[in-house]
mmCIF file of C-alpha atoms in Angstrom:
data_model
loop_
_atom_site.group_PDB
_atom_site.id
_atom_site.type_symbol
_atom_site.label_atom_id
_atom_site.label_comp_id
_atom_site.label_asym_id
_atom_site.label_seq_id
_atom_site.Cartn_x
_atom_site.Cartn_y
_atom_site.Cartn_z
ATOM 1 C CA ASN W 1 8.269 59.288 11.520
ATOM 2 C CA PHE W 2 7.101 58.745 15.107
ATOM 3 C CA ASP W 3 3.483 57.847 14.285
ATOM 4 C CA ALA W 4 4.475 55.164 11.782
ATOM 5 C CA HIS W 5 6.843 53.458 14.238
ATOM 6 C CA PHE W 6 4.469 53.816 17.187
ATOM 7 C CA TYR W 7 1.352 52.468 15.472
ATOM 8 C CA LEU W 8 3.272 49.690 13.740
ATOM 9 C CA GLY W 9 4.817 48.724 17.090
ATOM 10 C CA ARG W 10 1.389 48.597 18.736
ATOM 11 C CA VAL W 11 0.030 46.330 15.996
ATOM 12 C CA GLN W 12 3.107 44.104 16.282
ATOM 13 C CA TYR W 13 2.707 43.994 20.072
ATOM 14 C CA LEU W 14 -0.975 43.064 19.840
ATOM 15 C CA SER W 15 -0.036 40.376 17.294
ATOM 16 C CA ARG W 16 2.534 39.058 19.807
ATOM 17 C CA ASN W 17 5.339 39.783 17.343
ATOM 18 C CA PHE W 18 7.532 41.047 20.169
ATOM 19 C CA VAL W 19 10.878 41.122 18.365
ATOM 20 C CA ASP W 20 9.612 43.468 15.639
ATOM 21 C CA ALA W 21 7.500 45.419 18.137
ATOM 22 C CA LYS W 22 10.615 46.047 20.225
ATOM 23 C CA THR W 23 12.395 47.474 17.170
ATOM 24 C CA SER W 24 9.475 49.705 16.132
ATOM 25 C CA LEU W 25 8.683 50.944 19.631
ATOM 26 C CA SER W 26 12.357 51.549 20.459
ATOM 27 C CA LYS W 27 12.519 53.791 17.395
ATOM 28 C CA SER W 28 9.339 55.619 18.455
ATOM 29 C CA VAL W 29 10.828 56.242 21.924
ATOM 30 C CA GLU W 30 14.042 57.463 20.312
ATOM 31 C CA LEU W 31 12.039 59.902 18.144
ATOM 32 C CA ALA W 32 9.784 61.111 21.000
ATOM 33 C CA PRO W 33 11.376 60.297 24.365
ATOM 34 C CA GLN W 34 8.669 62.230 26.255
ATOM 35 C CA ASN W 35 5.842 60.100 24.812
ATOM 36 C CA ILE W 36 4.516 58.102 27.743
ATOM 37 C CA GLU W 37 2.266 55.734 25.800
ATOM 38 C CA SER W 38 5.125 54.718 23.523
ATOM 39 C CA ARG W 39 7.346 53.988 26.534
ATOM 40 C CA PHE W 40 4.525 51.986 28.142
ATOM 41 C CA TYR W 41 4.128 49.753 25.098
ATOM 42 C CA LEU W 42 7.893 49.323 24.846
ATOM 43 C CA GLY W 43 8.004 48.362 28.536
ATOM 44 C CA SER W 44 5.198 45.859 27.972
ATOM 45 C CA VAL W 45 7.060 44.314 25.026
ATOM 46 C CA LEU W 46 10.283 44.084 27.002
ATOM 47 C CA GLU W 47 8.451 42.479 29.896
ATOM 48 C CA ALA W 48 6.822 39.944 27.536
ATOM 49 C CA MET W 49 10.293 39.111 26.192
ATOM 50 C CA GLY W 50 11.613 38.487 29.710
ATOM 51 C CA GLU W 51 13.687 41.674 29.768
ATOM 52 C CA SER W 52 12.415 42.814 33.163
ATOM 53 C CA GLU W 53 15.212 45.253 33.939
ATOM 54 C CA ALA W 54 14.805 47.019 30.593
ATOM 55 C CA ALA W 55 11.030 47.154 31.184
ATOM 56 C CA LEU W 56 11.654 48.547 34.654
ATOM 57 C CA THR W 57 13.749 51.315 33.088
ATOM 58 C CA GLN W 58 10.891 52.284 30.751
ATOM 59 C CA TYR W 59 8.235 52.276 33.482
ATOM 60 C CA THR W 60 10.475 54.192 35.875
ATOM 61 C CA GLU W 61 11.122 56.808 33.195
ATOM 62 C CA ILE W 62 7.369 57.205 32.667
ATOM 63 C CA VAL W 63 6.885 57.915 36.374
ATOM 64 C CA ARG W 64 9.858 60.318 36.276
ATOM 65 C CA LEU W 65 8.271 62.162 33.337
ATOM 66 C CA ASP W 66 4.866 62.289 35.047
ATOM 67 C CA GLU W 67 4.454 60.920 38.558
ATOM 68 C CA ASN W 68 0.676 60.830 38.049
ATOM 69 C CA SER W 69 0.828 58.826 34.837
ATOM 70 C CA PHE W 70 -1.644 55.962 34.966
ATOM 71 C CA PHE W 71 0.500 54.016 32.471
ATOM 72 C CA GLY W 72 3.593 54.421 34.638
ATOM 73 C CA GLN W 73 1.843 53.557 37.882
ATOM 74 C CA VAL W 74 0.260 50.385 36.520
ATOM 75 C CA GLY W 75 3.278 49.234 34.503
ATOM 76 C CA LEU W 76 5.800 49.868 37.256
ATOM 77 C CA GLY W 77 3.481 48.685 40.034
ATOM 78 C CA ALA W 78 2.613 45.401 38.306
ATOM 79 C CA LEU W 79 6.265 44.687 37.503
ATOM 80 C CA LEU W 80 7.316 45.419 41.084
ATOM 81 C CA VAL W 81 4.695 42.931 42.313
ATOM 82 C CA LYS W 82 6.151 40.284 39.973
ATOM 83 C CA GLN W 83 9.585 41.051 41.380
ATOM 84 C CA GLY W 84 8.328 40.640 44.946
ATOM 85 C CA LYS W 85 8.641 44.347 45.786
ATOM 86 C CA THR W 86 5.072 44.537 47.016
ATOM 87 C CA LEU W 87 5.392 47.409 49.464
ATOM 88 C CA GLU W 88 6.820 49.671 46.752
ATOM 89 C CA ALA W 89 4.122 48.545 44.346
ATOM 90 C CA THR W 90 1.070 49.104 46.541
ATOM 91 C CA ASP W 91 1.357 52.916 46.646
ATOM 92 C CA LEU W 92 1.682 53.159 42.865
ATOM 93 C CA LEU W 93 -1.222 50.796 42.265
ATOM 94 C CA LYS W 94 -3.478 52.546 44.779
ATOM 95 C CA ARG W 95 -2.836 55.827 42.954
ATOM 96 C CA ALA W 96 -3.594 54.149 39.633
ATOM 97 C CA LEU W 97 -6.908 52.841 40.964
ATOM 98 C CA LYS W 98 -7.859 56.316 42.143
ATOM 99 C CA ALA W 99 -7.415 57.459 38.551
ATOM 100 C CA ASP W 100 -9.243 54.472 37.015
ATOM 101 C CA GLY W 101 -10.926 52.015 39.344
ATOM 102 C CA GLU W 102 -12.244 50.056 36.344
ATOM 103 C CA ASN W 103 -8.816 48.925 35.141
ATOM 104 C CA PHE W 104 -8.330 45.160 35.401
ATOM 105 C CA GLU W 105 -4.506 45.223 35.519
ATOM 106 C CA ALA W 106 -4.407 47.739 38.377
ATOM 107 C CA ASN W 107 -6.981 45.796 40.425
ATOM 108 C CA TRP W 108 -5.313 42.452 39.671
ATOM 109 C CA ALA W 109 -1.789 43.655 40.497
ATOM 110 C CA LEU W 110 -2.848 45.398 43.706
ATOM 111 C CA GLY W 111 -4.827 42.334 44.783
ATOM 112 C CA ARG W 112 -1.768 40.123 44.244
ATOM 113 C CA ALA W 113 0.387 42.563 46.195
ATOM 114 C CA PHE W 114 -2.028 42.492 49.125
ATOM 115 C CA MET W 115 -2.121 38.678 49.008
ATOM 116 C CA LEU W 116 1.679 38.496 49.114
ATOM 117 C CA ILE W 117 1.824 40.657 52.234
ATOM 118 C CA GLU W 118 -1.163 38.799 53.723
ATOM 119 C CA LYS W 119 -3.530 41.773 53.777
ATOM 120 C CA PHE W 120 -6.493 39.615 52.828
ATOM 121 C CA SER W 121 -9.191 42.113 53.810
ATOM 122 C CA ASP W 122 -7.537 44.670 51.507
ATOM 123 C CA ALA W 123 -7.113 42.080 48.748
ATOM 124 C CA GLU W 124 -10.749 40.977 48.704
ATOM 125 C CA PRO W 125 -12.406 44.099 47.222
ATOM 126 C CA VAL W 126 -9.786 44.709 44.525
ATOM 127 C CA LEU W 127 -9.703 41.046 43.523
ATOM 128 C CA ARG W 128 -13.509 41.016 43.494
ATOM 129 C CA LYS W 129 -13.384 43.992 41.114
ATOM 130 C CA ALA W 130 -10.765 42.280 38.939
ATOM 131 C CA VAL W 131 -13.018 39.215 38.675
ATOM 132 C CA GLU W 132 -16.008 41.423 37.802
ATOM 133 C CA LEU W 133 -13.972 43.109 35.064
ATOM 134 C CA GLN W 134 -12.629 39.862 33.585
ATOM 135 C CA PRO W 135 -14.725 36.959 34.873
ATOM 136 C CA ASN W 136 -12.919 34.296 32.825
ATOM 137 C CA ARG W 137 -9.460 35.096 34.208
ATOM 138 C CA THR W 138 -8.946 32.027 36.355
ATOM 139 C CA ASP W 139 -5.730 33.370 37.876
ATOM 140 C CA ALA W 140 -7.581 36.375 39.312
ATOM 141 C CA ARG W 141 -10.565 34.260 40.359
ATOM 142 C CA TYR W 142 -8.268 31.768 42.122
ATOM 143 C CA GLN W 143 -6.543 34.526 44.103
ATOM 144 C CA PHE W 144 -9.954 35.962 44.971
ATOM 145 C CA ALA W 145 -11.046 32.538 46.250
ATOM 146 C CA LEU W 146 -7.879 32.284 48.349
ATOM 147 C CA ALA W 147 -8.554 35.699 49.881
ATOM 148 C CA LEU W 148 -12.121 34.678 50.719
ATOM 149 C CA ARG W 149 -10.922 31.444 52.321
ATOM 150 C CA ARG W 150 -8.306 33.280 54.400
ATOM 151 C CA LEU W 151 -11.054 35.658 55.574
ATOM 152 C CA GLY W 152 -13.195 32.731 56.752
ATOM 153 C CA LYS W 153 -15.752 33.043 53.947
ATOM 154 C CA ALA W 154 -15.651 29.337 53.159
ATOM 155 C CA ALA W 155 -18.943 29.011 51.255
ATOM 156 C CA GLU W 156 -18.183 31.891 48.899
ATOM 157 C CA ALA W 157 -14.590 30.673 48.472
ATOM 158 C CA LYS W 158 -15.827 27.182 47.542
ATOM 159 C CA LYS W 159 -18.093 28.643 44.844
ATOM 160 C CA GLU W 160 -15.128 30.540 43.393
ATOM 161 C CA PHE W 161 -12.805 27.509 43.498
ATOM 162 C CA ASP W 162 -15.519 25.415 41.800
ATOM 163 C CA LEU W 163 -15.871 28.069 39.111
ATOM 164 C CA VAL W 164 -12.094 28.094 38.552
ATOM 165 C CA GLU W 165 -12.203 24.314 38.047
ATOM 166 C CA LYS W 166 -15.151 24.638 35.639
ATOM 167 C CA LEU W 167 -13.448 27.387 33.599
ATOM 168 C CA ASN W 168 -10.189 25.413 33.444
ATOM 169 C CA ARG W 169 -12.047 22.274 32.364
ATOM 170 C CA GLU W 170 -13.910 24.196 29.642
ATOM 171 C CA PHE W 171 -10.632 25.679 28.436
ATOM 172 C CA ARG W 172 -8.949 22.255 28.250
ATOM 173 C CA GLU W 173 -11.946 20.713 26.477
ATOM 174 C CA GLY W 174 -12.006 23.566 23.997
ATOM 175 C CA ARG W 175 -8.344 22.948 23.115
ATOM 176 C CA GLU W 176 -8.832 19.218 22.435
#
């Protein structure tokens, strides 16, 4: 039954039980190959397991099934950024942001893509939005600070770098 495999796979994914999630979600995709959300979760699991090419296949299939799929645009775009294919990724991620400008992953991935191709003025607003959406994500805040520094906004960049240090220190102290 598709629903049983899909919902079990999602729970396993959220519990970081990737091996079992891969099995459950693979079965759900087999039972309903047109189901975009199931393919997205399977792609996410594969990516978490380091199986980038298999994840790429899932995300690419989502975009083939529906070129306007938010799941496909974000999944494929973010993976392409990780693979250094930033020019391919930016179009997908821009389309995703048009559909949902409040999505952290889309803002974060597009901001990283712009940073990699040194489009700092384009990176600043999407990284700013990513930081607004998830203020404790030090990786996003650090990239935002770098963009500000590259744009000559030294005072604002310093505040962001200081906040990254503070958040990292609080995290380390909380783990001790």
